[in-house]
Tab-separated table of C-alpha atoms (C1' of nucleotides) in Angstrom:
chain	number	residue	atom	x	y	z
T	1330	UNK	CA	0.000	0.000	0.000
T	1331	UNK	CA	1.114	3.065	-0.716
T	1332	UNK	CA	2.162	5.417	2.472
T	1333	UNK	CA	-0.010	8.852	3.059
T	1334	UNK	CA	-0.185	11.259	0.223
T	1335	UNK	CA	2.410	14.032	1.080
T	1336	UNK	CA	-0.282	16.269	2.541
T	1337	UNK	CA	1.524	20.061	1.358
T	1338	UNK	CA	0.726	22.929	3.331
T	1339	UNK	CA	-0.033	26.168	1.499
T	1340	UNK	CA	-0.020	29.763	3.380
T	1341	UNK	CA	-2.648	31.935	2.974
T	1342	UNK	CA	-0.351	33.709	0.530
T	1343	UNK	CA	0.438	31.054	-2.204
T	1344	UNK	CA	-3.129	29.688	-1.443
T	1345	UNK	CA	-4.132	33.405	-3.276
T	1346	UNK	CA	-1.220	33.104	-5.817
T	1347	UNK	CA	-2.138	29.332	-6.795
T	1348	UNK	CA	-5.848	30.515	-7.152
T	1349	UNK	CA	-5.376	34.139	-8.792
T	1350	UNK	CA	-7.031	35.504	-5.905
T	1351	UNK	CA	-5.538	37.767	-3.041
T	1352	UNK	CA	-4.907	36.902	1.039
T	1353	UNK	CA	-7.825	39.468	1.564
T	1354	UNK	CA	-10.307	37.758	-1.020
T	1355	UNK	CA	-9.353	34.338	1.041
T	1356	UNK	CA	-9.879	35.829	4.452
T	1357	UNK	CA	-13.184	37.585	3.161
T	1358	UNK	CA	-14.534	34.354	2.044
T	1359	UNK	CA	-13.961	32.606	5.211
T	1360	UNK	CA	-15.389	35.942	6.918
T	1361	UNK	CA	-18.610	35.477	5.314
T	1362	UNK	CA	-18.945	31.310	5.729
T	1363	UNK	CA	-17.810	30.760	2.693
T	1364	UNK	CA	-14.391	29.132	2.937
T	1365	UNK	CA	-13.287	26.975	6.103
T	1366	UNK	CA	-10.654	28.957	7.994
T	1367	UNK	CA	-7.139	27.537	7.696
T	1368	UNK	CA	-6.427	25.718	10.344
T	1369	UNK	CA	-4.782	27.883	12.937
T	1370	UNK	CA	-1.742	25.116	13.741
T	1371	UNK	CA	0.078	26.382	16.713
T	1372	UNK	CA	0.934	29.639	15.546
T	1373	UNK	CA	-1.468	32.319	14.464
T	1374	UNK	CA	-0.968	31.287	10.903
T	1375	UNK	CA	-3.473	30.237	8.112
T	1376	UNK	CA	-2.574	26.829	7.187
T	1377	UNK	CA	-4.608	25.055	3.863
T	1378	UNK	CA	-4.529	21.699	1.495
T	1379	UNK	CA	-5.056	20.961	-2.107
T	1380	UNK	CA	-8.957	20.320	-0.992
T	1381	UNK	CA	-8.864	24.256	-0.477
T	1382	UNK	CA	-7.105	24.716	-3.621
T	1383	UNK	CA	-9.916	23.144	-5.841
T	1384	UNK	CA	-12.388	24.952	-3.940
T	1385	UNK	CA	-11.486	28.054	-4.517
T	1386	UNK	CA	-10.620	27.731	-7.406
T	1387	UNK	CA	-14.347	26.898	-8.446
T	1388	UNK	CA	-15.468	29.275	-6.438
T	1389	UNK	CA	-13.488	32.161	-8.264
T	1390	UNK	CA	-15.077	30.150	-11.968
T	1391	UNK	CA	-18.336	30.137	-10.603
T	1392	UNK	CA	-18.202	33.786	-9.880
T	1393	UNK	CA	-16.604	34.927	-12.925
T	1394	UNK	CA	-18.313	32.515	-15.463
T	1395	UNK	CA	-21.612	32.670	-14.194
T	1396	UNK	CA	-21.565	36.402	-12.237
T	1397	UNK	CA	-23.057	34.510	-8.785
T	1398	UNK	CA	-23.306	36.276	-6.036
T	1399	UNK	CA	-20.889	35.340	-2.953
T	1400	UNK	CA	-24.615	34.284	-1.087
T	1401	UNK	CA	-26.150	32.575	-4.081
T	1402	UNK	CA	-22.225	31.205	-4.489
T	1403	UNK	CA	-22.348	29.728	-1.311
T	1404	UNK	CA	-25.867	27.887	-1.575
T	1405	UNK	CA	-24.644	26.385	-4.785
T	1406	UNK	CA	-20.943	25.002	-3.387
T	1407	UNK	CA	-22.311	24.374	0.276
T	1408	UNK	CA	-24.744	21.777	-1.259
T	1409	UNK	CA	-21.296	20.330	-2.802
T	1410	UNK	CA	-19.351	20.444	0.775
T	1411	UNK	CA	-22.376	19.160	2.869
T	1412	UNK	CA	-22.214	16.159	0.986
T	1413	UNK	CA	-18.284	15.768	0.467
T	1414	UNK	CA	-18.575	15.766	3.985
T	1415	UNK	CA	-21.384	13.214	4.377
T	1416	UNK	CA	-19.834	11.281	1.626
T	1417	UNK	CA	-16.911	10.633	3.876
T	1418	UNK	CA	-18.790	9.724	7.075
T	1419	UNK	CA	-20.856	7.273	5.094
T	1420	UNK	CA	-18.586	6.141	2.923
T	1421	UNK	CA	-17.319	3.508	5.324
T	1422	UNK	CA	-20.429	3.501	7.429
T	1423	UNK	CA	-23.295	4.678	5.082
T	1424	UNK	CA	-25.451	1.606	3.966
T	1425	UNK	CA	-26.087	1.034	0.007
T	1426	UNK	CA	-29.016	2.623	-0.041
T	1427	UNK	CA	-27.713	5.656	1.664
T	1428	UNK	CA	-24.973	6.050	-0.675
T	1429	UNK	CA	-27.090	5.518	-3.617
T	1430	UNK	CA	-29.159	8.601	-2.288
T	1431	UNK	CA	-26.377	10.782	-2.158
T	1432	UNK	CA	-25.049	10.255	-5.476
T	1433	UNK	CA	-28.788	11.107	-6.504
T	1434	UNK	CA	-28.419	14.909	-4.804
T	1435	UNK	CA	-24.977	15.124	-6.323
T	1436	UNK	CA	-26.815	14.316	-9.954
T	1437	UNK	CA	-29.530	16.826	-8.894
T	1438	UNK	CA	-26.854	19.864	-7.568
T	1439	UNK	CA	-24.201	19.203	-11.305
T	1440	UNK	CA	-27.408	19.344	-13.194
T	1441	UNK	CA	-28.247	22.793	-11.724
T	1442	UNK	CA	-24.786	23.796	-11.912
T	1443	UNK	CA	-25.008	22.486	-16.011
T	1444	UNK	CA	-28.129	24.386	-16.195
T	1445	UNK	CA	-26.712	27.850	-15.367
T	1446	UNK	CA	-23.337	27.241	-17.803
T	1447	UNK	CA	-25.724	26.184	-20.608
T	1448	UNK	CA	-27.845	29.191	-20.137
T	1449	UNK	CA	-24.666	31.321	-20.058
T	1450	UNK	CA	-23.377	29.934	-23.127
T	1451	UNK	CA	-26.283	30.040	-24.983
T	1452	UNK	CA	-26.189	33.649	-24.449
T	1453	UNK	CA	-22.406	34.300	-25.475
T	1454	UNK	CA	-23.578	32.768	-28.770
T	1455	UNK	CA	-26.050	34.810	-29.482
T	1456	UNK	CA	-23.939	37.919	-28.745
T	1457	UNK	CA	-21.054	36.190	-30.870
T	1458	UNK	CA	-23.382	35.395	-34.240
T	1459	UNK	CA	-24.358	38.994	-33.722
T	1460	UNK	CA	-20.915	40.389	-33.849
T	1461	UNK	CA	-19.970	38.370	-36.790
T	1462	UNK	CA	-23.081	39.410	-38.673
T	1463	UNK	CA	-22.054	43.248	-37.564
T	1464	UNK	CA	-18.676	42.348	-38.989
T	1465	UNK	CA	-19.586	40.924	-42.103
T	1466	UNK	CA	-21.834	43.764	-42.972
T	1467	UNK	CA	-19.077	46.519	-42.390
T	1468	UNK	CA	-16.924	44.210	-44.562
T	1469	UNK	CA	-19.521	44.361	-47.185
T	1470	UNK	CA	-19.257	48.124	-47.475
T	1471	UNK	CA	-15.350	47.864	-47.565
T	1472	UNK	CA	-15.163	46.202	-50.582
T	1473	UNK	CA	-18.319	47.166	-53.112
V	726	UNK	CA	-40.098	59.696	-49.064
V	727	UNK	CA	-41.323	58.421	-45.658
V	728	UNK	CA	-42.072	61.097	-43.131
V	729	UNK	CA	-39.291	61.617	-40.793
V	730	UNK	CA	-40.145	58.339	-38.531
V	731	UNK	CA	-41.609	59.265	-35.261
V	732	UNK	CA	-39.202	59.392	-32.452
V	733	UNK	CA	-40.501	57.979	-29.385
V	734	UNK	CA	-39.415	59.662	-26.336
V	735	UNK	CA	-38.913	57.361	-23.370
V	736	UNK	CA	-39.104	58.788	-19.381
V	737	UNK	CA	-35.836	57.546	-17.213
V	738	UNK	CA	-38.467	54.963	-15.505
V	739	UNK	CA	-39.568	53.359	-19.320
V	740	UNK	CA	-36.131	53.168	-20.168
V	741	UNK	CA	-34.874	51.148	-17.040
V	742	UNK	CA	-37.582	48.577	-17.642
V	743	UNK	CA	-36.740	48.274	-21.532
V	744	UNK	CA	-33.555	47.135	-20.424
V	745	UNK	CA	-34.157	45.780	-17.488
V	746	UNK	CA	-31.978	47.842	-15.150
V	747	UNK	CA	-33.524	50.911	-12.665
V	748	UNK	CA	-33.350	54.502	-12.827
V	749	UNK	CA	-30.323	54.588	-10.451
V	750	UNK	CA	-28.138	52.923	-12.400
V	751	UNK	CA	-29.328	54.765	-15.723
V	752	UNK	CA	-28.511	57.875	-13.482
V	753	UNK	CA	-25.391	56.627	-12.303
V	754	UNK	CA	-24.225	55.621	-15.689
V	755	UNK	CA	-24.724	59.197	-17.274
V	756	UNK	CA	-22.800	60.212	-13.658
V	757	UNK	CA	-19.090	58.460	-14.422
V	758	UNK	CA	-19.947	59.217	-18.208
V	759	UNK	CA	-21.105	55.852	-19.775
V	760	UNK	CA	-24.208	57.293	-21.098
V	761	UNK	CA	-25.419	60.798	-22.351
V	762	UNK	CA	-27.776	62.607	-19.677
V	763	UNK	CA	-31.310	62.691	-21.364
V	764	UNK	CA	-31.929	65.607	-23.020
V	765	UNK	CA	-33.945	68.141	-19.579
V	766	UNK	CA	-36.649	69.537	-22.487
V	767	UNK	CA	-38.166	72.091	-20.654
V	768	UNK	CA	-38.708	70.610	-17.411
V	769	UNK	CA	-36.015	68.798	-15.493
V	770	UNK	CA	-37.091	65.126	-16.587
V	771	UNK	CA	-34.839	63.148	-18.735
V	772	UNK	CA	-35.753	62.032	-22.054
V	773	UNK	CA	-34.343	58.993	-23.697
V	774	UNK	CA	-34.747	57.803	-27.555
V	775	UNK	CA	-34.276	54.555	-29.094
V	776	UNK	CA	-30.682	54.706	-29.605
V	777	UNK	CA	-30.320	55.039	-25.298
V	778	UNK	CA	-32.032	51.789	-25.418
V	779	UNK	CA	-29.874	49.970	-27.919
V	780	UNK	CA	-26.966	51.409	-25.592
V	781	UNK	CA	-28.330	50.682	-22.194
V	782	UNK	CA	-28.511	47.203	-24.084
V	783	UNK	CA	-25.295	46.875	-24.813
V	784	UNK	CA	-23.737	48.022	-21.939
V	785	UNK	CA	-25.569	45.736	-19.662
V	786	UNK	CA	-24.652	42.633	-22.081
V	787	UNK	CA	-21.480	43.170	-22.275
V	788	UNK	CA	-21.043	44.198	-18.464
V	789	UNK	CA	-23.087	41.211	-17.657
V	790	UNK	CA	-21.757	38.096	-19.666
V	791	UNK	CA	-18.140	39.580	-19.633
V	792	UNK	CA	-17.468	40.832	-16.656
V	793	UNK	CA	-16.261	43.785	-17.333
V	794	UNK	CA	-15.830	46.571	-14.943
V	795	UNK	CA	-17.528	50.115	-15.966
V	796	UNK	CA	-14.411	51.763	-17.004
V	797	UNK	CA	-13.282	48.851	-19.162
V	798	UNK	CA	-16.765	49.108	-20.838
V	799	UNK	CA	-16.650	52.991	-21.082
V	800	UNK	CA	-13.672	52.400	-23.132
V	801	UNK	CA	-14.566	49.651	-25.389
V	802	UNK	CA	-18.673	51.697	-25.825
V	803	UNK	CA	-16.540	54.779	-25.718
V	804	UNK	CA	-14.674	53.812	-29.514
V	805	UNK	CA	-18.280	52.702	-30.659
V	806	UNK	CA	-19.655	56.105	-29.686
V	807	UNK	CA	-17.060	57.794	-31.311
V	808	UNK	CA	-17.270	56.031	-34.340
V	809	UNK	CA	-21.108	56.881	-34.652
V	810	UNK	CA	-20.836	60.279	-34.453
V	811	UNK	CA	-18.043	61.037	-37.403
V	812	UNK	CA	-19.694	58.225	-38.813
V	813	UNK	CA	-22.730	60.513	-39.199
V	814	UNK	CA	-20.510	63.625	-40.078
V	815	UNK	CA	-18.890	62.094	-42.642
V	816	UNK	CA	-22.217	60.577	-44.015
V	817	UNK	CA	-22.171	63.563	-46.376
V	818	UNK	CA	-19.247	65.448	-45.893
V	819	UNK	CA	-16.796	62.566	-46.068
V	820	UNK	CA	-14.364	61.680	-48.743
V	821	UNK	CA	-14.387	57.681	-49.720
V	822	UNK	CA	-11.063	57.533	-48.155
V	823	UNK	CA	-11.829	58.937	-45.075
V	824	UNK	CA	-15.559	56.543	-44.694
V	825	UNK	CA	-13.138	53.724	-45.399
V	826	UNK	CA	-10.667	54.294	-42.635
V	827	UNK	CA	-13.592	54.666	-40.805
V	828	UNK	CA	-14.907	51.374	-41.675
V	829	UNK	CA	-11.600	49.470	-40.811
V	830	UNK	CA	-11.620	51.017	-37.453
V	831	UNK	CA	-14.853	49.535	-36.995
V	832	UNK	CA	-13.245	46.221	-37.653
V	833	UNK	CA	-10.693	46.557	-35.151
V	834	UNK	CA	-13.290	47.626	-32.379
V	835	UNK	CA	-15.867	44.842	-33.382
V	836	UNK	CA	-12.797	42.044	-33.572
V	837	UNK	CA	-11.322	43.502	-29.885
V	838	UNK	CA	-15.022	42.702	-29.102
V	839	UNK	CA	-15.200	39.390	-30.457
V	840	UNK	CA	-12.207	37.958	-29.058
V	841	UNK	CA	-13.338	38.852	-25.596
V	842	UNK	CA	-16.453	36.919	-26.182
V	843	UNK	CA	-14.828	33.485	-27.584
V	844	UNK	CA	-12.719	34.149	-24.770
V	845	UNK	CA	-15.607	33.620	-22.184
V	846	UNK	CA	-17.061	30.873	-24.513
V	847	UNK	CA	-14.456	28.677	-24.401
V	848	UNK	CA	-14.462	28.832	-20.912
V	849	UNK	CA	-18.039	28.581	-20.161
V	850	UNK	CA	-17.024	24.940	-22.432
V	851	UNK	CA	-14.694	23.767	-20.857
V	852	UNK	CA	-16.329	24.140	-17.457
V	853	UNK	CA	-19.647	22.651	-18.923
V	854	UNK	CA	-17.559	19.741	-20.571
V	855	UNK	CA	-16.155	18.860	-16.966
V	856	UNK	CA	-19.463	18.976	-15.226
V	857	UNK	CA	-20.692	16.741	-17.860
V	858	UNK	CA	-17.812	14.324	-17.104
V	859	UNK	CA	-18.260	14.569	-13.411
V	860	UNK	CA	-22.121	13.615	-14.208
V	861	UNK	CA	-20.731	10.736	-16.624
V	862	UNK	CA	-18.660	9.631	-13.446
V	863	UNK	CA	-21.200	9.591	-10.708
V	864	UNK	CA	-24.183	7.884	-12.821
V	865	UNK	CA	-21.622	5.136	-13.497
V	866	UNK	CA	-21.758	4.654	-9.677
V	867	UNK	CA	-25.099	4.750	-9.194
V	868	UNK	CA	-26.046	2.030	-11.837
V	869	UNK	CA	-22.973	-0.516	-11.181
R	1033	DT	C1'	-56.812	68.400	-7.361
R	1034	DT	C1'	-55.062	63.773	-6.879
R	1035	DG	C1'	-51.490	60.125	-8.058
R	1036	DC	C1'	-47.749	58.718	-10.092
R	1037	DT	C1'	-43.229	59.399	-11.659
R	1038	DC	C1'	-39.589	62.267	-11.538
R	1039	DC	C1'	-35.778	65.074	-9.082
R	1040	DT	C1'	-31.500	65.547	-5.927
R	1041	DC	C1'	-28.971	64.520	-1.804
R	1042	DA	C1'	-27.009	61.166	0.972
R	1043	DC	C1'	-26.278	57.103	3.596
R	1044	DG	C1'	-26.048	51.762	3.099
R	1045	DT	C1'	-24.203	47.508	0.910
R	1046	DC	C1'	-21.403	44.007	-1.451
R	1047	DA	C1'	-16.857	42.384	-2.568
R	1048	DC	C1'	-13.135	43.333	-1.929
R	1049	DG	C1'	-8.367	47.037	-2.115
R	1050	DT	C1'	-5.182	49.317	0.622
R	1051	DG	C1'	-2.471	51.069	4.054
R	1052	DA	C1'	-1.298	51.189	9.464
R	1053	DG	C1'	0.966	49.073	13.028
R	1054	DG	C1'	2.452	44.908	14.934
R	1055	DT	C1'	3.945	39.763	15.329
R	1056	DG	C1'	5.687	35.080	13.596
R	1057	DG	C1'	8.737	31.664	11.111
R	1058	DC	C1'	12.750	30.135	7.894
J	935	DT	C1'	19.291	39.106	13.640
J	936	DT	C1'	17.343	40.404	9.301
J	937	DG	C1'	13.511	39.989	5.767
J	938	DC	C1'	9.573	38.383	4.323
J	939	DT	C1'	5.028	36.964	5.084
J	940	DC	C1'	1.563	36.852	8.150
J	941	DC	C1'	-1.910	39.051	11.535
J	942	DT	C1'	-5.983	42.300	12.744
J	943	DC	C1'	-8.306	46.632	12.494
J	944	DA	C1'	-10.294	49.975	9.698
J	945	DC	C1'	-11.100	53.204	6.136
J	946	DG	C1'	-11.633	53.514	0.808
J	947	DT	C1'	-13.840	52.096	-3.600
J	948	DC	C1'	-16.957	50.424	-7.226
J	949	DA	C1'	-21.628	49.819	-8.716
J	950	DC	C1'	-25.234	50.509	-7.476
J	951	DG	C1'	-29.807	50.043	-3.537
J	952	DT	C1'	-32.700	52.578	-0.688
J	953	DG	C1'	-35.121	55.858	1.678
J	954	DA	C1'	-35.923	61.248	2.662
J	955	DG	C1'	-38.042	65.207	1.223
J	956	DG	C1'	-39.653	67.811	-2.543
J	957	DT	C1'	-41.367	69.066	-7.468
J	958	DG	C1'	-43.428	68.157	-12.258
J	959	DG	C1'	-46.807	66.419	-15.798
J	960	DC	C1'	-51.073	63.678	-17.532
DNA sequence: TTGCTCCTCACGTCACGTGAGGTGGC
DNA sequence: TTGCTCCTCACGTCACGTGAGGTGGC
């Protein structure tokens, strides 16, 4: 068996670097619930994982791609963390059936996720067909 | 020849729901400069014509599904603006050479414009192809 | 005349940015 | 020990929201 993944430590500063963010967009996010505070080790130092990594890093997609707000944000990804965390309590424990309801919710919460890109996307096409048009009109009167 | 066609005036509140916005932020666009203040008639009311609609439209499009800050937007708008009004001087006046340069500049502005927005789309893919993956990945799960 | 919409301050809010002044770890 | 990064206030900013109190037009 293989030993313990290498479990790297990030500071709150290459945390921000390794997301694009900033220290202060990190420490907002866990000021308003929406990231889990590093853990505080023994010093008075933020201390984070590759789990907090990926997180942020969707939330900062989410919130550019789709233009969420921070509260509807944090309704969308605290469905995902409720059950990341349920999926490891039951994951050992849970029985079938449990587990098979879980991965139901997840369907139901990347389906609402897909829903929103789709919509988004959708959109950008339009605006993109109508900028080509726009451009192949002016084009037309360039050359008579 | 058609009568000159007749130029609906809208009232700040019509405009804000043609384009789904309020009358704050059509007053706080013509603030910072994004928009032209609607003509005060002889009262103090603002008046708005078709064209404010087509640019309230815009604006909110492009601030909306590219994320781009006001000042950004006021710069990219800002060419477009521009262009319209020489465009409309040199209707008549112009010389060929001068509607053509015109013309190309147009190009420039609508291909800056169109870059930004394949930009996003790509994006909005590649996040959309991921959740559909992730999907892919759990319904494998659940029907073993 | 009565409503409704408009007007201008002006303070509040969201999502951070930006120092101020001080402490911790390689 | 020296730098660098971290820490916590706390005020500033952008893009508006939201009354407060008053005036205009169908």
């Amino acid at each position: 068996m293989s030993p313990a993944a290498p479990v790297s430590k990030f500071r709150i500063g290459e945390l921000a670097e390794l997301t694009g963010t900033t220290p202060r967009t990190i420490r907002y996010y866990e000021e308003i619930g929406l990231l889990e505070g590093g853990e505080r080790a023994q010093g008075k130092h933020r201390l984070y994982g590759e789990e907090d990594v990926a997180r942020v890093n969707e939330i900062v997609r989410l919130r550019d791609l789709l233009g969420l707000s921070l509260e509807q944000l944090s309704q969308l990804v605290e469905a995902e963390t409720a059950r990341a965390e349920i999926r490891r309590k039951l994951a050992s424990a849970g029985s079938p059936a449990a587990r098979r309801q879980l991965r139901e919710r997840a369907l139901g919460h990347i389906d609402t996720q897909l829903e929103l890109v789709r919509g988004r996307r959708r959109e950008l096409e339009k605006l993109e067909a109508e900028l080509v048009e726009k451009r192949r009109e002016v084009r037309r009167k360039l050359q008579p």
